[in-house]
Amino acid sequence: NDTWLKLPGCQSVANTTCDFSSLKLNVYDKVKLRIRAEEGNNTSPWHNIDSFTLFEKAQIGPPKVHLEAEDKTIIINISLPGARDSVMWALDSSSFTYSLDIWKNSSSGERRTETVYSRDKIYNLSPETTYCLKVKARLLPRKNGIYSPVYCIKTPVANKLPPPENIRLDSKNNIFVLRWDYPYANVTFQAQWLYAYLKKIPGDSSGKWKQIPGCKNVHTTQCVFLQNTFRKGIYLIRVQASDGNTTSVWSKEEKFDAQLQITLLPPVITMKSTNDVSLRVYISAPEESENKPVNQNFPLIYEIVFWENTSNAERKIREKKTDFTFSKLKPLTEYCVKARALIEDDKWNKSSGFSDTVCEKTKPGNTSRTWLIAGICAAIFSIPVVIYVVKLLLRCISYVFFPSSKPPSTIDEYFSEPPLWNLLLLTSEEQTERCFIIENTNTISAVEETNQTDEDHKKYSSQTSQDSGNYSNEDESGGSKFSEELLQQESE
Amino acid sequence: MSTKPDVIRKCLWPACLVGLLITGVLSLDCNLLHFHLRKVTWQNLRLLSSMSNSFPVECLREIKAFELPQEILSHTQPVKRYIVEAFYEMSIQAFNIFSQYTFKSTWENDYLKQIQIGLDQQLQYAERCLEEEEKEEDDSKEMEEDGINHSEATVPQLSNLELRRYFNRIDNFLKEKKYSHCAWEIIRVEIRRCFYYYFQKFAPLLRKK
């Protein structure tokens, strides 16, 4: 149910190519094409092309390059043909990046490849040399254009005053220090800045450079300005030298990111000794005088230096956590610690100063602690043992000095002898408690020995009552034992 | 009978792990850049929200549905590089759109400048990351000097195409409304929505190591 439309510029063409630029089409829509050959009224079948989007298939054409040379630099001005009002690159007025290859025209052509803006400069060239270059436009991430033709230009004689070189920006507390190198003395310098994004927008940004306060007509190869001059963002900085009569060309535009320039402040560290001869360390962010928490601009790791207060042997570790423990230390020893913050990515090579040193003593040893615990456990476990031994002793003593009135165990054995057939005999009977009036043989022996002290008598009576209690309240087998005894006695 | 799928399954997991390891290794240099990309994207979101207090009522009837593409990356665990590419694409398109505006009042122009500065940061972080990964790829395989690489995978192209179609709709809307004040308000809200949606979806994936 597709409605096929005639492709303008491609109807009845004799060649094998045709131009359908006049088609007003959204370059991001999916389209399908089909072609057939015609001869008079005969037509071949359609050849179908799979659906595609024009943007996908489009190639970026060769850009146009305008060159100028001054001192040891080449000024380039790149424009894409038809980019301004083209249908294809309507969304990409600021999206193109350019990749430039440059080499010396002489035989030793070693190539340099650089990424440049549409209006840019190539630096660090030799004077009075012919250089050749070619440029291709790119749309990140993956679209590469066709290279332009090669353009060549000769650099002029070097200026009397060269431009400053090696511009770098350092930060200290709340100021920035801009430094550069210059071979000659008795010159003044001025520095300017520009928002980096202006280079992306088509058009000339040369009029938009602004003076850096505190960096005009300076006599030293550095100048200082407050950090709050530049709020967050990416900027370009350039420096120029002047000796009163002549000025040098501008230096290379150095990019700097205000957010990444800020100094790292040393962290705050505290340490506590824990019970198992360890030291627990806490790292926290430093107090900020102004409101912005500076250190949060980066993912930080900490370098901790740890040593015994008496020795000088230092242990250095790197840790991302802000709460960790040093364990397996010597008891009752003083240890010291200090730390500094580092940016997680090594390439940045930026660190804060060290924090204050904090020292703390470890708690007494684990070994004496374990002995103590072992001792306590031993004591606890030995108590029942001691009690048992004491009880045994008392029993021995009471046996020797205060013999018990219990019948010897052999009689017990006799009494308890055939339990089984007792059970057989007596299971049919009701389980009632039988009570007998017993002539207590014990009382006879008690009477015999009444000349003993009252205490012993009391002992006895308690014993006898116990015995009697035993005899009367015993279970059936016991009771049966007794009846057995009675029977035997009666029989005798 | 079921051994073949089992074998495939057994091989799939180590392959996935190796794939993840490789991508982990490739993105080693970019970790700091990912951190800053996330940070700056979030700051830009807040900046976009802070401009005006409420949406002007008279512009409500001009609102159009731009159909934000919800599925731009087909895998559930997309490679970090594709995420950065997607962020790059939306950043550069947003930058293009905002760069076409000039306002009459200075505070509006200041605000616009701030947005452009912020987006520029986003772009530069994403660009640096992509360039580094490209250099690593260059070392391993040869790239053609001229012309397009036809051997490119279709997946990342798809993500960019969908985003481009979306921004194309926004761009057409702006041209149609002749960059009116209402059009500005509407697309400001729309771009904020777009950033917020993708930030929520993909920024946590950039954080994972």
XYZ file of C-alpha atoms in Angstrom:
701
model
C 0.000 0.000 0.000
C 2.966 2.289 -0.513
C 2.309 5.285 -2.604
C 5.335 5.678 -4.786
C 6.216 9.191 -5.938
C 8.263 10.191 -8.907
C 11.752 11.232 -8.005
C 12.364 14.709 -9.448
C 15.425 14.951 -11.634
C 15.468 11.230 -12.181
C 12.782 10.765 -14.760
C 13.854 9.562 -18.197
C 17.548 9.983 -17.581
C 19.988 8.597 -20.066
C 22.929 8.275 -17.680
C 23.314 5.957 -14.767
C 23.366 8.836 -12.288
C 20.801 11.457 -11.448
C 20.500 14.365 -9.084
C 17.410 14.670 -6.931
C 18.518 17.594 -4.780
C 15.350 19.448 -5.527
C 13.363 16.966 -3.496
C 12.078 18.570 -0.335
C 12.441 15.814 2.112
C 13.173 15.456 5.780
C 16.661 14.008 5.798
C 15.896 11.926 8.861
C 12.893 10.136 7.379
C 13.226 6.640 6.095
C 12.806 6.372 2.359
C 12.783 3.597 -0.172
C 13.786 3.889 -3.807
C 13.127 1.800 -6.808
C 14.528 2.063 -10.313
C 13.693 0.518 -13.586
C 14.904 0.758 -17.112
C 12.575 1.844 -19.882
C 12.791 1.550 -23.606
C 9.788 2.900 -25.337
C 6.886 1.023 -23.903
C 8.998 -1.824 -22.507
C 9.945 -1.592 -18.876
C 12.169 -3.775 -16.802
C 11.030 -4.937 -13.434
C 11.663 -2.638 -10.497
C 14.921 -2.854 -8.612
C 14.211 -2.017 -5.004
C 16.609 -0.314 -2.658
C 16.180 -1.024 1.043
C 14.902 1.772 3.185
C 17.480 4.251 4.369
C 17.724 7.738 5.730
C 19.375 10.431 3.699
C 21.340 11.722 6.653
C 22.878 8.341 7.269
C 24.082 8.001 3.719
C 25.261 11.581 3.394
C 28.946 12.280 3.135
C 30.462 15.454 4.480
C 32.047 17.253 1.568
C 35.544 18.743 1.473
C 35.712 22.026 3.382
C 37.092 25.270 2.031
C 40.176 26.601 3.791
C 41.535 30.124 3.849
C 45.087 30.570 5.109
C 47.174 33.440 6.419
C 50.623 33.253 7.935
C 52.063 35.500 10.627
C 55.215 35.078 12.667
C 55.452 31.385 13.443
C 51.770 30.615 13.143
C 49.263 29.962 10.407
C 45.778 31.398 10.762
C 43.083 29.184 9.309
C 39.501 29.903 8.411
C 37.471 26.859 7.472
C 34.036 26.864 5.939
C 31.874 24.045 4.792
C 30.278 24.494 1.424
C 26.570 24.962 1.847
C 26.696 24.365 5.581
C 24.861 27.533 6.522
C 21.566 26.915 4.811
C 21.950 23.359 3.745
C 19.154 20.962 4.238
C 21.413 18.151 5.252
C 23.300 19.905 8.033
C 20.460 22.047 9.301
C 20.948 20.826 12.840
C 24.704 21.091 12.761
C 25.640 24.728 12.526
C 27.899 24.371 15.571
C 28.518 20.653 15.489
C 31.407 20.282 13.086
C 34.899 19.654 14.324
C 37.843 19.755 11.992
C 40.813 17.486 11.785
C 43.871 19.038 10.195
C 47.002 17.345 8.881
C 50.042 19.557 8.450
C 53.559 18.810 7.243
C 56.619 20.616 5.959
C 56.809 20.724 2.216
C 60.431 19.610 2.303
C 61.354 15.980 1.960
C 61.251 15.059 5.627
C 57.478 15.537 5.762
C 56.555 14.406 9.231
C 52.857 14.867 9.689
C 51.102 16.433 12.590
C 47.376 15.961 13.101
C 45.431 18.470 15.144
C 41.825 19.106 15.971
C 40.954 22.700 15.247
C 38.001 25.041 15.404
C 36.679 26.668 12.252
C 38.712 29.791 13.061
C 41.957 28.783 14.635
C 45.720 28.973 14.534
C 48.547 26.483 14.156
C 51.439 27.284 16.480
C 55.057 26.292 16.958
C 56.036 26.414 13.332
C 59.411 27.274 11.926
C 59.852 30.669 10.260
C 60.380 30.967 6.531
C 59.211 27.444 5.834
C 56.551 26.217 3.502
C 53.917 24.134 5.127
C 51.153 22.153 3.456
C 47.937 21.048 5.029
C 44.607 19.403 4.380
C 41.455 19.450 6.460
C 38.481 17.193 6.913
C 35.259 17.982 8.734
C 33.810 15.558 11.230
C 30.557 15.068 13.013
C 31.207 13.243 16.219
C 30.887 10.468 17.004
C 31.346 8.664 13.780
C 30.882 10.709 10.666
C 34.123 11.621 8.902
C 34.136 13.848 5.863
C 36.262 13.918 2.753
C 39.601 15.693 2.927
C 39.939 19.074 1.330
C 42.562 19.608 -1.359
C 46.051 20.347 -0.068
C 46.842 23.990 0.640
C 50.372 25.288 1.091
C 51.709 28.514 2.584
C 55.066 29.895 3.593
C 55.638 31.312 7.054
C 57.267 34.751 7.144
C 60.414 35.908 8.881
C 60.158 35.619 12.638
C 59.032 38.692 14.506
C 61.435 40.545 16.734
C 59.233 39.787 19.670
C 58.099 36.187 19.899
C 54.821 35.354 21.604
C 54.904 34.095 25.207
C 54.972 30.344 25.592
C 54.067 27.614 28.019
C 51.130 29.332 29.659
C 49.984 27.627 32.801
C 47.537 28.403 35.529
C 48.031 27.475 39.162
C 45.711 28.074 42.033
C 46.518 28.930 45.617
C 43.884 29.519 48.271
C 41.491 31.838 46.498
C 43.721 33.278 43.806
C 44.887 32.158 40.410
C 48.480 32.610 39.322
C 48.975 32.779 35.575
C 52.550 32.077 34.481
C 54.304 31.961 31.145
C 57.805 31.826 29.707
C 59.550 34.595 27.846
C 63.139 34.723 26.618
C 63.624 38.506 26.822
C 63.489 41.043 29.603
C 62.218 44.621 29.550
C 58.875 43.779 28.066
C 55.349 44.219 29.349
C 52.612 41.701 28.968
C 48.872 41.621 28.839
C 46.537 38.673 29.164
C 43.032 38.226 27.802
C 40.273 35.655 28.160
C 37.356 34.349 26.119
C 34.474 31.936 26.731
C 35.467 28.726 24.978
C 31.969 28.119 23.666
C 32.170 31.178 21.443
C 34.633 29.365 19.265
C 32.031 26.774 18.423
C 29.421 29.195 17.183
C 29.887 30.219 13.580
C 31.154 33.723 13.196
C 34.108 35.761 14.216
C 34.830 35.738 17.908
C 37.982 37.854 17.730
C 36.219 40.919 19.044
C 34.971 39.157 22.113
C 38.227 38.736 23.999
C 38.300 40.521 27.322
C 41.077 41.825 29.535
C 41.963 39.826 32.636
C 41.963 42.260 35.571
C 45.397 42.600 37.049
C 47.115 41.295 33.946
C 47.588 44.403 31.855
C 51.063 45.898 31.369
C 52.686 43.565 33.834
C 56.472 43.468 33.853
C 56.898 39.963 35.232
C 56.122 36.704 33.492
C 53.193 36.126 35.769
C 50.070 37.803 36.981
C 47.654 37.173 39.783
C 43.897 37.486 39.965
C 41.066 36.370 42.199
C 39.446 33.019 41.654
C 35.989 34.470 41.590
C 36.874 36.321 38.383
C 36.020 33.131 36.582
C 32.909 31.297 37.527
C 32.539 27.711 36.449
C 33.021 27.073 32.790
C 35.728 26.525 30.218
C 37.765 29.550 29.118
C 40.600 30.374 26.767
C 43.515 32.575 27.813
C 46.118 34.277 25.630
C 49.094 36.496 26.435
C 50.911 39.078 24.363
C 54.299 40.760 24.858
C 55.099 44.351 24.029
C 58.224 46.474 24.271
C 56.557 49.801 23.674
C 57.086 49.972 19.941
C 56.127 46.561 18.700
C 53.865 43.875 20.018
C 54.233 40.183 19.545
C 51.489 38.078 18.115
C 49.165 36.479 20.601
C 50.373 33.355 22.308
C 48.720 30.006 21.865
C 45.235 30.046 23.333
C 45.359 27.949 26.437
C 42.181 26.262 27.542
C 41.370 26.163 31.189
C 38.458 24.761 33.117
C 37.633 26.892 36.146
C 35.990 23.985 37.848
C 39.105 21.850 37.699
C 41.535 24.483 38.879
C 40.532 24.763 42.441
C 42.948 23.871 45.206
C 42.384 20.831 47.289
C 42.297 21.552 50.969
C 43.731 19.085 53.459
C 41.141 16.820 55.075
C 40.329 16.590 58.774
C 41.391 13.346 60.396
C 40.445 11.784 63.743
C 41.506 8.500 65.283
C 40.099 6.321 68.053
C 41.487 3.231 69.681
C 39.160 0.253 69.671
C 39.001 -2.711 71.970
C 40.830 -5.246 69.908
C 44.124 -3.333 69.739
C 43.130 -1.467 66.575
C 42.882 2.140 65.644
C 39.887 3.409 63.767
C 40.437 6.386 61.498
C 37.816 8.858 60.305
C 38.458 11.294 57.466
C 36.145 14.205 56.853
C 36.020 17.118 54.498
C 37.678 20.325 55.597
C 35.769 23.298 56.885
C 35.240 25.825 54.162
C 35.431 29.489 54.898
C 33.296 30.450 51.939
C 30.126 28.567 51.340
C 31.038 26.415 48.414
C 32.274 22.913 49.268
C 35.271 22.959 47.027
C 36.502 19.429 47.356
C 33.274 17.969 46.084
C 34.217 18.870 42.550
C 36.310 15.758 42.295
C 36.160 12.126 43.203
C 38.786 11.953 45.911
C 40.965 9.293 47.370
C 43.111 9.761 50.423
C 46.739 8.978 51.011
C 47.260 8.062 54.637
C 50.667 7.963 56.314
C 50.785 5.838 59.438
C 53.707 5.275 61.797
C 54.659 4.347 65.353
C 55.442 7.431 67.321
C 58.837 6.138 68.421
C 60.060 4.756 65.120
C 60.284 6.473 61.770
C 59.052 3.604 59.674
C 56.079 4.976 57.794
C 53.326 3.020 56.159
C 51.572 4.684 53.244
C 48.251 3.506 51.982
C 45.667 4.890 49.588
C 42.092 4.568 50.597
C 38.816 5.671 49.109
C 36.707 5.032 52.192
C 36.597 7.670 54.879
C 36.190 5.209 57.749
C 38.621 2.354 58.127
C 40.704 0.536 60.741
C 44.330 -0.344 61.273
C 44.376 -3.697 62.997
C 46.941 -6.158 64.338
C 48.889 -3.450 66.092
C 51.061 -3.653 69.162
C 49.200 -3.065 72.411
C 49.837 0.009 74.529
C 51.799 1.696 71.754
C 51.303 5.174 70.392
C 50.694 5.502 66.670
C 50.383 8.645 64.574
C 48.533 9.323 61.361
C 48.186 12.119 58.806
C 46.385 12.222 55.489
C 46.012 14.202 52.316
C 43.416 14.231 49.569
C 44.229 13.215 45.998
C 42.233 13.291 42.839
C 41.298 9.761 41.940
C 42.668 9.958 38.434
C 46.460 9.813 38.592
C 46.937 11.925 35.510
C 45.831 15.037 37.334
C 48.636 14.691 39.835
C 46.940 17.048 42.198
C 46.969 16.697 45.935
C 46.118 18.736 48.971
C 48.544 19.473 51.771
C 48.744 17.041 54.666
C 46.254 17.260 57.459
C 47.317 17.746 61.059
C 49.077 14.770 62.634
C 46.906 12.880 65.097
C 48.360 10.406 67.590
C 46.595 7.822 69.679
C 47.622 4.962 71.977
C 46.319 1.442 71.471
C 44.486 -0.348 74.258
C 46.136 -3.094 76.331
C 46.890 -6.319 74.653
C 44.671 -8.966 73.507
C 46.958 -11.675 74.999
C 46.504 -10.523 78.596
C 42.866 -10.073 77.766
C 42.575 -13.614 76.575
C 44.363 -14.873 79.646
C 41.885 -12.988 81.739
C 38.963 -14.449 79.873
C 40.495 -17.884 80.034
C 40.996 -17.456 83.727
C 37.412 -16.417 84.247
C 36.136 -19.285 82.162
C 38.341 -21.702 84.018
C 37.055 -20.341 87.277
C 33.473 -20.671 86.144
C 33.976 -24.179 84.944
C 35.879 -25.174 88.017
C 33.102 -24.191 90.407
C 30.941 -27.255 89.844
C 34.093 -29.362 89.948
C 35.046 -27.834 93.263
C 31.550 -28.254 94.598
C 31.570 -31.867 93.542
C 34.935 -32.491 95.155
C 33.822 -30.792 98.349
C 30.680 -32.822 98.363
C 32.668 -35.979 97.918
C 34.947 -35.018 100.737
C 32.040 -34.296 103.002
C 30.566 -37.615 102.159
C 33.802 -39.339 102.973
C 34.056 -37.516 106.214
C 30.497 -38.213 107.152
C 30.949 -41.830 106.204
C 33.977 -42.193 108.324
C 32.866 -40.169 111.277
C 29.147 -40.269 110.929
C 28.277 -43.569 109.313
C 24.958 -43.608 107.578
C 22.145 -45.838 108.618
C 21.385 -46.974 105.214
C 21.730 -50.692 104.606
C 24.749 -51.663 102.562
C 24.252 -51.675 98.891
C 24.372 -55.456 98.641
C 21.072 -55.676 100.476
C 19.638 -53.206 98.099
C 20.686 -55.470 95.365
C 18.953 -58.338 97.026
C 15.855 -56.298 97.416
C 15.873 -55.185 93.941
C 16.696 -58.658 92.619
C 13.915 -60.124 90.577
C 11.925 -57.183 89.560
C 10.593 -58.762 86.477
C 8.607 -61.648 87.839
C 7.339 -59.420 90.591
C 5.827 -57.402 87.902
C 4.383 -60.493 86.362
C 2.814 -61.536 89.598
C 1.456 -58.250 90.646
C 0.359 -56.457 87.480
C -3.173 -57.582 87.861
C -3.499 -55.948 91.192
C -4.652 -52.443 91.623
C -2.001 -49.873 92.057
C -2.791 -48.668 95.472
C -0.513 -47.332 97.978
C -0.079 -49.695 100.770
C 0.778 -48.469 104.168
C 2.178 -50.678 106.816
C 3.095 -49.999 110.322
C 6.677 -50.874 110.463
C 8.718 -51.757 113.374
C 11.571 -49.565 112.545
C 14.757 -51.522 113.046
C 16.609 -48.227 112.775
C 15.164 -46.961 116.025
C 16.853 -49.864 117.799
C 20.227 -48.705 116.597
C 19.191 -45.132 117.311
C 18.357 -46.120 120.890
C 21.688 -47.864 121.160
C 23.469 -44.757 120.191
C 21.445 -42.099 121.994
C 24.404 -41.252 124.085
C 25.600 -39.310 121.133
C 24.991 -35.643 120.817
C 21.711 -34.126 119.894
C 22.885 -33.070 116.573
C 23.691 -36.564 115.539
C 20.371 -37.728 116.879
C 18.696 -35.169 114.792
C 20.616 -36.401 111.891
C 19.446 -39.846 112.524
C 15.860 -38.989 112.936
C 15.956 -37.148 109.728
C 17.600 -40.096 108.165
C 15.153 -42.547 109.566
C 12.218 -40.470 108.654
C 13.706 -40.328 105.286
C 14.054 -44.026 105.198
C 10.549 -44.581 106.358
C 9.363 -42.114 103.889
C 11.249 -44.043 101.287
C 9.704 -47.244 102.240
C 6.171 -46.145 102.354
C 6.072 -43.912 99.385
C 7.898 -46.039 97.032
C 6.221 -47.317 93.951
C 4.690 -50.628 93.508
C 7.883 -52.542 93.035
C 9.237 -51.086 96.208
C 6.113 -51.879 97.989
C 6.162 -55.334 96.596
C 9.673 -55.702 97.756
C 8.493 -54.939 101.183
C 5.639 -57.336 101.041
C 8.117 -59.915 99.939
C 10.202 -59.193 102.933
C 7.177 -59.482 105.191
C 6.188 -62.745 103.647
C 9.640 -64.067 104.104
C 9.766 -62.889 107.642
C 6.429 -64.464 108.369
C 7.419 -67.621 106.712
C 10.483 -67.850 108.798
C 19.476 -32.961 23.594
C 19.618 -29.862 25.720
C 23.413 -29.831 25.728
C 23.811 -27.371 22.874
C 21.868 -24.490 24.408
C 23.631 -25.254 27.689
C 26.997 -25.012 26.010
C 26.005 -21.771 24.357
C 24.769 -20.433 27.644
C 28.000 -21.477 29.299
C 30.015 -19.652 26.687
C 27.784 -16.595 26.745
C 28.463 -15.627 30.316
C 32.272 -15.566 30.074
C 31.958 -13.743 26.779
C 29.766 -11.119 28.413
C 32.184 -10.815 31.280
C 35.096 -10.428 28.902
C 33.100 -7.834 27.021
C 32.389 -5.927 30.189
C 36.035 -6.225 31.213
C 37.180 -4.838 27.895
C 34.816 -1.931 28.140
C 35.968 -1.423 31.694
C 39.567 -1.279 30.545
C 38.727 1.019 27.647
C 37.004 3.511 29.868
C 39.777 3.684 32.472
C 40.965 7.067 31.251
C 37.474 8.412 31.125
C 36.423 7.819 34.699
C 37.160 11.334 35.827
C 35.535 12.686 32.707
C 32.419 10.587 33.384
C 32.287 12.043 36.861
C 32.472 15.570 35.538
C 30.051 14.843 32.742
C 27.470 13.661 35.253
C 28.138 16.580 37.539
C 27.943 19.197 34.841
C 24.830 17.655 33.267
C 23.076 17.810 36.599
C 24.149 21.432 37.087
C 22.809 22.314 33.652
C 19.516 20.675 34.483
C 19.170 22.826 37.540
C 20.168 25.874 35.552
C 17.473 25.144 32.973
C 14.922 24.849 35.732
C 15.933 28.028 37.444
C 15.145 30.469 34.687
C 11.520 31.347 35.108
C 9.191 30.539 37.897
C 6.193 29.284 36.039
C 5.224 28.508 32.536
C 3.268 31.367 30.915
C -0.367 30.451 30.603
C -0.823 31.944 27.157
C 1.694 29.512 25.718
C -0.157 26.448 26.877
C -2.168 26.080 23.722
C 0.928 26.078 21.573
C 2.429 23.054 23.282
C 3.305 20.234 20.977
C 4.236 16.658 21.704
C 7.791 16.125 20.541
C 7.843 12.398 21.271
C 11.026 11.976 23.249
C 12.594 8.696 22.103
C 12.520 6.418 25.084
C 14.558 3.518 23.785
C 17.661 4.875 22.167
C 20.025 2.142 23.210
C 18.809 -1.347 22.634
C 20.777 -3.250 25.253
C 19.736 -3.281 28.861
C 23.394 -2.797 29.772
C 24.678 -0.408 27.121
C 28.372 0.138 26.689
C 29.598 3.312 28.378
C 30.883 4.655 25.114
C 27.419 4.645 23.559
C 26.029 6.421 26.582
C 28.656 9.129 26.223
C 27.844 9.377 22.530
C 24.177 9.842 23.330
C 24.997 12.544 25.866
C 27.245 14.198 23.329
C 24.533 14.191 20.695
C 21.902 15.727 22.926
C 24.362 18.263 24.297
C 25.469 19.462 20.886
C 21.898 19.655 19.624
C 20.791 21.601 22.667
C 23.801 23.881 22.223
C 22.832 24.484 18.601
C 19.308 25.356 19.557
C 20.225 27.735 22.346
C 22.865 29.384 20.180
C 20.210 30.492 17.739
C 18.560 32.729 20.293
C 19.221 36.306 21.220
C 17.126 38.051 23.785
C 16.352 41.654 24.339
C 16.884 41.755 28.057
C 20.377 41.442 29.485
C 19.494 39.067 32.264
C 17.953 36.668 29.776
C 21.058 36.856 27.646
C 23.198 36.287 30.713
C 21.159 33.244 31.517
C 21.528 32.022 27.971
C 25.267 32.505 28.236
C 25.320 30.392 31.366
C 23.470 27.613 29.585
C 25.874 27.760 26.684
C 28.865 27.686 29.010
C 27.411 24.718 30.842
C 26.590 22.847 27.654
C 30.049 23.601 26.319
C 31.513 21.937 29.387
C 29.329 18.914 28.851
C 30.429 18.771 25.246
C 34.095 19.075 25.965
C 34.057 16.336 28.574
C 32.156 14.007 26.289
C 34.390 14.887 23.326
C 37.598 14.243 25.235
C 36.315 10.908 26.393
C 35.257 9.861 22.902
C 38.550 11.009 21.408
C 40.534 9.027 23.940
C 38.592 5.906 23.215
C 38.997 6.499 19.521
C 42.754 6.767 19.890
C 42.765 3.423 21.587
C 40.761 1.952 18.785
C 43.134 3.486 16.272
C 46.001 1.652 17.845
C 44.293 -1.649 17.420
C 42.709 -1.369 14.030
C 43.348 0.709 10.920
C 40.870 3.407 10.044
C 40.128 4.539 6.507
C 41.305 8.037 5.752
C 38.503 9.199 3.507
C 34.880 8.411 3.406
C 32.519 6.784 5.806
C 33.210 3.557 7.640
C 30.666 1.200 6.238
C 31.616 -1.454 8.715
C 30.236 0.522 11.652
C 27.799 -1.204 13.896
C 24.264 -0.107 13.314
C 23.344 0.162 16.975
C 25.068 3.442 17.896
C 23.971 4.996 14.621
C 20.391 4.203 15.531
C 20.654 6.011 18.839
C 21.963 9.127 17.184
C 19.355 8.995 14.447
C 16.487 8.762 16.897
C 17.852 11.684 18.881
C 18.362 13.656 15.705
C 14.825 13.041 14.570
C 13.618 14.299 17.930
C 15.722 17.455 17.744
C 14.684 17.904 14.150
C 11.077 18.108 15.317
C 12.077 20.696 17.890
C 14.016 22.673 15.292
C 11.111 22.634 12.851
C 8.791 23.800 15.586
C 11.072 26.735 16.356
C 11.332 27.764 12.722
C 7.605 27.436 12.312
C 6.914 29.641 15.332
C 9.630 32.032 14.189
C 11.506 31.819 17.465
C 8.703 33.417 19.439
C 8.773 33.819 23.178
C 6.293 30.999 23.644
C 8.362 28.731 21.441
C 11.382 29.465 23.599
C 9.526 28.600 26.784
C 8.154 25.410 25.306
C 11.436 24.064 24.041
C 13.241 25.065 27.207
C 10.874 22.822 29.120
C 11.238 20.121 26.492
C 15.021 20.098 26.542
C 14.971 19.991 30.308
C 12.662 16.969 30.119
C 15.006 15.316 27.656
C 18.100 15.830 29.806
C 16.320 14.742 32.925
C 15.007 11.562 31.339
C 18.360 10.461 29.962
C 20.254 11.553 33.010
C 18.032 9.396 35.212
C 18.374 6.509 32.834
C 22.059 6.538 31.974
C 24.054 8.541 34.487
C 24.003 5.702 37.054
C 25.464 3.407 34.413
C 28.351 5.797 33.924
C 29.058 5.637 37.610
C 29.507 1.853 37.650
C 33.066 0.686 37.264
